[in-house]
Coordinates of C-alpha atoms in Angstrom, one line a residue:
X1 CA -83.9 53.2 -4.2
X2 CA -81.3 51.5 -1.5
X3 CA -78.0 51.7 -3.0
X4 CA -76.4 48.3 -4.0
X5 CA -72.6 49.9 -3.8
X6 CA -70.2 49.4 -0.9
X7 CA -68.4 53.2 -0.2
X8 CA -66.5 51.3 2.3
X9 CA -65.9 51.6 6.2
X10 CA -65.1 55.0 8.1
X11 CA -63.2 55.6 11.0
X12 CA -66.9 56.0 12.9
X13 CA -68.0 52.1 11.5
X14 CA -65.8 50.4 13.6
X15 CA -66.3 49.2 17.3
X16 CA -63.5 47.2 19.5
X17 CA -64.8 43.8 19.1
X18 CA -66.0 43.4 15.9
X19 CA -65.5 40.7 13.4
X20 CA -65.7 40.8 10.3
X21 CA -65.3 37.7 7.9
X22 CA -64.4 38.8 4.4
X23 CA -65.3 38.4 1.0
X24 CA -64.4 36.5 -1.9
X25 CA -61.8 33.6 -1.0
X26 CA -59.1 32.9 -3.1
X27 CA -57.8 29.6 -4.5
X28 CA -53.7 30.2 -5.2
X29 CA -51.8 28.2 -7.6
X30 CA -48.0 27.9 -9.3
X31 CA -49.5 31.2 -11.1
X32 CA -49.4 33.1 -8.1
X33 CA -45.6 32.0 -7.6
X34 CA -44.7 33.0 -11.5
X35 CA -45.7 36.6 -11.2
X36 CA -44.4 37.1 -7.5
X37 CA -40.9 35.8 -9.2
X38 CA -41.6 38.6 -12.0
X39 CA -42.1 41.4 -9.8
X40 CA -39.4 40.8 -7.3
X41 CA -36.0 39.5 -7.6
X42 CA -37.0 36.6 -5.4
X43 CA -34.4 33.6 -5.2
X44 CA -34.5 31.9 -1.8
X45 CA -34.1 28.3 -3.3
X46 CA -37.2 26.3 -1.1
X47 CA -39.4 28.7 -2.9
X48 CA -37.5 27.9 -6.6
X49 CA -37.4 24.1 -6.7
X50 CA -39.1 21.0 -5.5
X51 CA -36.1 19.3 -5.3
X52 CA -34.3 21.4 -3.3
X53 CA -37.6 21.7 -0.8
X54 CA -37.2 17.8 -0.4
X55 CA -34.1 17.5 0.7
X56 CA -34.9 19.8 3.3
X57 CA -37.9 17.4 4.4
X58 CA -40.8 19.3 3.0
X59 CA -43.4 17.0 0.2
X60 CA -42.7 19.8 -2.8
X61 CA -41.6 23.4 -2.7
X62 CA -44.2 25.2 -0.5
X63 CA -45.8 29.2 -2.3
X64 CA -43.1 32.4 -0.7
X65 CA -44.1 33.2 2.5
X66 CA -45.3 36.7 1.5
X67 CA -47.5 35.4 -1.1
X68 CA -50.0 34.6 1.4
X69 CA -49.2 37.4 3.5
X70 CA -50.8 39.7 0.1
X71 CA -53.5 37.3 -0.2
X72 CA -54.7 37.3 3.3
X73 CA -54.3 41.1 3.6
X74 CA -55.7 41.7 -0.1
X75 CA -59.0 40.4 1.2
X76 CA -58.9 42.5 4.0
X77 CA -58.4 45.7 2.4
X78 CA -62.6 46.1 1.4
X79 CA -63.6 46.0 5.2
X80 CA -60.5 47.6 6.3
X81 CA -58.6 50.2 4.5
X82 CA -61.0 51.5 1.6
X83 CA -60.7 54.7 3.0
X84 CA -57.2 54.7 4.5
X85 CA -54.7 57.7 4.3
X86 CA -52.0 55.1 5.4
X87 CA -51.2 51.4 6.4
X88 CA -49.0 52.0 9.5
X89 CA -47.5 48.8 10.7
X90 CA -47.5 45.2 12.0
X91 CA -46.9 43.2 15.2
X92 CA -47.9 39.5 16.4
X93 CA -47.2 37.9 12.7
X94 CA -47.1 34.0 12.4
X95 CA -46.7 31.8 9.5
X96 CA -48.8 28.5 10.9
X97 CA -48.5 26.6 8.0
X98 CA -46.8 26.4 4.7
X99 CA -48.8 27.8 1.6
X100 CA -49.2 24.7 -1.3
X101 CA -50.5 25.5 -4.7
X102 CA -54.2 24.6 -4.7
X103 CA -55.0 26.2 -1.4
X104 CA -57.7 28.3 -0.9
X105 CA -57.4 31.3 1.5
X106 CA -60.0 33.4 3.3
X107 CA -59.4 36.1 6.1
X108 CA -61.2 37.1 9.0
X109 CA -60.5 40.4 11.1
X110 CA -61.2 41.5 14.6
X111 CA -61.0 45.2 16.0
X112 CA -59.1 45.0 18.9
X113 CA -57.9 49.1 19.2
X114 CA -59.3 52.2 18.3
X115 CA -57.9 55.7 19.0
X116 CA -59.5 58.9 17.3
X117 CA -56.3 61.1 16.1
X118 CA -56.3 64.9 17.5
X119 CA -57.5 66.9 14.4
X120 CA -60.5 65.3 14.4
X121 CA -60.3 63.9 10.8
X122 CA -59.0 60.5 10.7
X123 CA -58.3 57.4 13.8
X124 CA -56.5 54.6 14.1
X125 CA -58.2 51.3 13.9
X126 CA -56.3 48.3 15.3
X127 CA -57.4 44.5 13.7
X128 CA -56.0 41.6 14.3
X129 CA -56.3 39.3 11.3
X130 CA -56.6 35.5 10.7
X131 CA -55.7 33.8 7.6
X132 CA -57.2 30.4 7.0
X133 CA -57.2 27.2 3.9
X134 CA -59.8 25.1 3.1
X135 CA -59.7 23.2 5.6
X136 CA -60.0 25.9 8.1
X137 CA -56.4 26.0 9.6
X138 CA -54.7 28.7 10.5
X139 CA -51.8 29.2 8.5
X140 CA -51.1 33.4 9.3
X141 CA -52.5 35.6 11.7
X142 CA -50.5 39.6 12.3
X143 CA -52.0 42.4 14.2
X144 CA -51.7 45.8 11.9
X145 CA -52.9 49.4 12.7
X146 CA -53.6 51.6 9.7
X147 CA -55.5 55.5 9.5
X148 CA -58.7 55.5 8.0
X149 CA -60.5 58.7 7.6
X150 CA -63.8 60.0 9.2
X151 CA -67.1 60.1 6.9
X152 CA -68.6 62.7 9.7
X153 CA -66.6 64.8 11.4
X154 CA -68.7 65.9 14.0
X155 CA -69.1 61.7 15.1
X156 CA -67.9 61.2 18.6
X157 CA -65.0 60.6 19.4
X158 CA -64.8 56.6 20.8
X159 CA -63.1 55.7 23.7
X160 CA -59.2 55.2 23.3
X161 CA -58.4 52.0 23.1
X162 CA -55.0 50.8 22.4
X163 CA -54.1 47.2 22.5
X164 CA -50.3 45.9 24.1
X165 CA -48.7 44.5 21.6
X166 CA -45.3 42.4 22.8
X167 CA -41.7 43.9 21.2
X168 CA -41.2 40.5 19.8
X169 CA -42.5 36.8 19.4
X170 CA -40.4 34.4 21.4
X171 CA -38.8 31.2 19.8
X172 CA -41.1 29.1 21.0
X173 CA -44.2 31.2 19.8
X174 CA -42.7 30.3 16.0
X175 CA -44.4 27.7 13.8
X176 CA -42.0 25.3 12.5
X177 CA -43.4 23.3 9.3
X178 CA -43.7 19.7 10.0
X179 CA -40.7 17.4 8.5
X180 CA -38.1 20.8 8.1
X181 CA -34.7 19.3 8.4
X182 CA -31.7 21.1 7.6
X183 CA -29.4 18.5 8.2
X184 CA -28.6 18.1 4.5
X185 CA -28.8 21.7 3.0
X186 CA -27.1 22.2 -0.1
X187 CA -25.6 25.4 0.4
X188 CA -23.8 25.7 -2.9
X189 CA -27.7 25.5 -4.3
X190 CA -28.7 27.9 -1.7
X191 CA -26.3 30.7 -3.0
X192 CA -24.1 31.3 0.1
X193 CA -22.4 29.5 2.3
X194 CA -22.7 31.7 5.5
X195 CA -25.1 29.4 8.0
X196 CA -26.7 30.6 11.4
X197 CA -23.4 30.1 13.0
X198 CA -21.9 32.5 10.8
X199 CA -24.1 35.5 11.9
X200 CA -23.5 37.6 14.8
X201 CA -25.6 39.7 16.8
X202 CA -25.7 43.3 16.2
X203 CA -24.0 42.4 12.5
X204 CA -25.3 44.9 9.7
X205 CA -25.6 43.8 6.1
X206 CA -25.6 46.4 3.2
X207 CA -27.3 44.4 0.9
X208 CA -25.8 46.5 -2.0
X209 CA -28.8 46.1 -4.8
X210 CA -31.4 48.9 -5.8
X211 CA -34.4 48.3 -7.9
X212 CA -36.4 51.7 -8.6
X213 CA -40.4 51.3 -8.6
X214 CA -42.2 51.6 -11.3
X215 CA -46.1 52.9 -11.8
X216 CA -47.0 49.8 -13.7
X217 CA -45.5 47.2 -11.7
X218 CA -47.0 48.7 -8.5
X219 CA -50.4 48.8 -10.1
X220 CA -49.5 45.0 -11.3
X221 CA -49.3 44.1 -8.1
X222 CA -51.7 45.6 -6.2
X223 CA -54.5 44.4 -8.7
X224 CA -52.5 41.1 -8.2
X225 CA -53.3 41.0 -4.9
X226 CA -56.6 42.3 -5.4
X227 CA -55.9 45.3 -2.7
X228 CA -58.5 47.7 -3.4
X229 CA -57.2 50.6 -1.2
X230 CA -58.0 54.0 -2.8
X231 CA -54.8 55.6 -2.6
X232 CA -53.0 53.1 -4.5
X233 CA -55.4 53.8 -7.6
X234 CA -56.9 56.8 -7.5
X235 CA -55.0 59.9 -7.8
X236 CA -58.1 62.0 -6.5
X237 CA -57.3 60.3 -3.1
X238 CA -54.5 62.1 -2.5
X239 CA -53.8 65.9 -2.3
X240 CA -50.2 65.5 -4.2
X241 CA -52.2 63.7 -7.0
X242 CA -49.8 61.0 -6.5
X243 CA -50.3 56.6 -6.5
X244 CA -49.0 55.8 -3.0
X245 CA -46.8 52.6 -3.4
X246 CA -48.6 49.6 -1.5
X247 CA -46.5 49.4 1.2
X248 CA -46.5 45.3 0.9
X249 CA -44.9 45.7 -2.3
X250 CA -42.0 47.2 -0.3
X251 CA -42.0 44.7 1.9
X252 CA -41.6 42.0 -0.8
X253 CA -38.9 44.1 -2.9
X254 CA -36.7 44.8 0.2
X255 CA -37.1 41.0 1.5
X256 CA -35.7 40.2 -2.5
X257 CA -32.9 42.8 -2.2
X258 CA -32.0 40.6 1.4
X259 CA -30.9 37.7 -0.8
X260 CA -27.8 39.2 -1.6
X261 CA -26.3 38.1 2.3
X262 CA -29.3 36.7 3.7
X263 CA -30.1 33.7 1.1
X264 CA -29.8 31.1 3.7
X265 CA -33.1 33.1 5.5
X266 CA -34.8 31.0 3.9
X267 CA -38.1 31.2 5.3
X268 CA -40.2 33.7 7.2
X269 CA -41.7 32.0 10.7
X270 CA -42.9 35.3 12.5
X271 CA -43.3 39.4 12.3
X272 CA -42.7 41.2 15.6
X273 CA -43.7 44.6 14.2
X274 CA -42.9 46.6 11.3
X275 CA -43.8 50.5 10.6
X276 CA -44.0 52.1 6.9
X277 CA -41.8 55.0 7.8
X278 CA -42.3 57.1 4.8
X279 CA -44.2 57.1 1.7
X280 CA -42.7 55.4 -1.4
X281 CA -43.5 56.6 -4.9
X282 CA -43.0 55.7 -8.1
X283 CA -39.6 56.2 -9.5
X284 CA -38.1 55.6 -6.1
X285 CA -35.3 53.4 -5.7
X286 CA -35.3 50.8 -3.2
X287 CA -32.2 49.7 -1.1
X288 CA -31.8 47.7 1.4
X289 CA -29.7 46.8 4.8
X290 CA -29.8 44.4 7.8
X291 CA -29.3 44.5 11.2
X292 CA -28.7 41.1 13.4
X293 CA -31.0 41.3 16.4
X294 CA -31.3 38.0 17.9
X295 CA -30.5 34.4 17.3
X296 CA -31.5 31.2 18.5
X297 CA -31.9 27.2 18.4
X298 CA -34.9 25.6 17.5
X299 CA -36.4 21.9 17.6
X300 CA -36.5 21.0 13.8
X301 CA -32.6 19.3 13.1
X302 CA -30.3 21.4 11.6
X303 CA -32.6 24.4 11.9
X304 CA -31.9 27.9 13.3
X305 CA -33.7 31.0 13.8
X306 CA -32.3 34.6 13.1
X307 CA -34.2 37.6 14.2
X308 CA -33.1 40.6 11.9
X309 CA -34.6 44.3 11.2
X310 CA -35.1 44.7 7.7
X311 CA -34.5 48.5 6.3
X312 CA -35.9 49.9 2.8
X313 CA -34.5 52.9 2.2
X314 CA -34.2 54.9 -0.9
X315 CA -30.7 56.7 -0.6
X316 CA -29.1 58.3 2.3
X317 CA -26.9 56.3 4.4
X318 CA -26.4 52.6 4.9
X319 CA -27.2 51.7 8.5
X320 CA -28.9 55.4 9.8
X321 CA -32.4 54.4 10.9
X322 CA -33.5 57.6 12.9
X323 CA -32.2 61.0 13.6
X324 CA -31.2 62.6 16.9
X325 CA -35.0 63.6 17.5
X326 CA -35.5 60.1 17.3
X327 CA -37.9 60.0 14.1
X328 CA -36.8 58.2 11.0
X329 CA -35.3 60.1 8.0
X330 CA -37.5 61.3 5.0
X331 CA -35.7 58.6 2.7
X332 CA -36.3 55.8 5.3
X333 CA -39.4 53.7 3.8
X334 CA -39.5 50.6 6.0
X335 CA -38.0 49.3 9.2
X336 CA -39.6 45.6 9.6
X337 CA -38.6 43.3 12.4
X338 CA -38.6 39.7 12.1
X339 CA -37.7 35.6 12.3
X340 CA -36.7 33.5 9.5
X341 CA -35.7 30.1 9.5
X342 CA -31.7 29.3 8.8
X343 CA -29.3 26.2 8.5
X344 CA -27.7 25.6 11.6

């Protein structure tokens, strides 16, 4: 009897060029924005009110930027990262369009890099992933790497491919969303009155909160986003016995934490590359800093854009992103670069 059960990909099942479109699209709604609200201490105001969303030009208050980043991903996990030791990181993120409640989002992946690590157990696939509505737009695409272990470990060995991936999206490779106007922000609204002027680069932000992780919330999430990756449910999956944090819900948590100096940011336009430097448990404490990279003008009145690096840590010191051997510190958990959209 053919089995009717999907064990998932293995390092061996992929091939540079491959697409695969994937399952089960998802219609998102002002649900989706309630329990992303719950689970992190998110505030930015265009993602809080309708009102405030207007005045800055948009029809209503559009769904958080990284609630369609764990959609899109979420369906990707089944095809991608079943069998994944560890998501890596990012490069080549866009946000095309804004998310409205209603929309329904499907994802479709391509293989674009593949490189077999030395002991001969697990590789390194390389996708590049496409988010897309109901009216097949574009609204994200990000390029990720993650580990995903060998079924047979006597499988050749495929030729190493590794794709170039840019440091950094330019300004003009950022999606603006039609009818943004910051000519009118209400910054006493916002939270903070520090504007893109006020920034300078190389600046560093302590952005003072923690928020430790919990089991439940994690496993709240991740069902949430219906990320079906072994290790973040399993305990067999892991030789510690341990639930590995989804690194996403990092993401999310240390963007929340940002508020607290960074509430003008107020939306995310594009991800030049990110890397889960460690592995976050439960019970860990997240903290966050910032670092100003970049800044520039865009097109949209009264809008600027801010490039920053984004640092979960859970202790240590502020502001210390690697050591002298130039690897990052056991309590360093993320170091994620990217562009967000800011008053002028």
């Amino acid at each position: 009897m053919a089995a009717k059960t999907n064990a998932g990909r293995f390092f061996e099942d992929y091939t540079v060029g491959q697409v695969i479109n994937h399952a089960v699209p998802r219609t998102v709604k002002m649900g989706e924005r309630a329990l992303y609200h719950m689970l992190y201490p998110a505030r930015h105001a265009l993602y809080s009110s309708d009102q405030f969303a207007q005045a800055c030009g948009l029809p209503f208050s559009p769904l958080d930027d990284l609630i369609a980043f764990h959609v899109v991903f979420g369906k990707t996990v089944p095809d991608v990262s079943l069998n994944a030791v560890a998501n890596l990181g990012y490069a080549q993120g866009r946000w095309l369009e804004p998310i409205w409640p209603g929309d329904t989002l499907r994802s479709v992946s391509e293989v674009i890099g593949l490189k077999q690590n030395s002991n001969g157990k697990t590789g390194v696939v390389y996708v590049r992933t496409t988010g897309l509505n109901q009216h097949d737009e574009k609204v994200l695409e990000y390029v990720r790497w993650v580990m995903v272990r060998k079924r047979d470990l006597d499988a050749p060995a495929p030729k190493t491919v590794v794709p170039n991936l840019p440091n950094a999206l330019s300004v003009g490779q950022l999606r603006i969303p039609k009818g943004l106007d910051f000519s009118r922000y209400d910054f006493e609204l916002a939270g903070e009155p520090h504007r893109w002027g006020d920034y300078e680069i190389g600046e560093m932000i302590d952005h003072v909160d923690g928020v430790t992780i919990e089991e439940a919330e994690h496993m709240m999430a991740t069902r949430l986003w219906q990320n079906t990756a072994k290790v973040h449910f399993d305990t067999l999956a892991r030789p510690d016995g341990s639930r590995l944090i989804y690194g996403g819900h990092v993401i999310s948590m240390a963007r929340a934490l940002s508020f607290n100096g960074l509430a003008n940011a107020q939306m995310i336009a594009g991800l030049n590359g990110g890397a889960h430097a460690n592995p976050c448990l439960a019970g860990d404490t997240i903290r966050a800093w910032s670092e100003v990279l970049d800044k520039a003008e865009t097109k949209a009145p009264g809008v600027g854009a801010i490039r920053l690096r984004l640092v979960a840590t859970k202790g240590g010191d502020p502001f210390k992103l690697k050591g002298a051997d130039g690897k990052y510190p056991p309590d360093v958990l993320l170091d994620l670069d990217y562009w967000a959209l800011m008053p002028l």
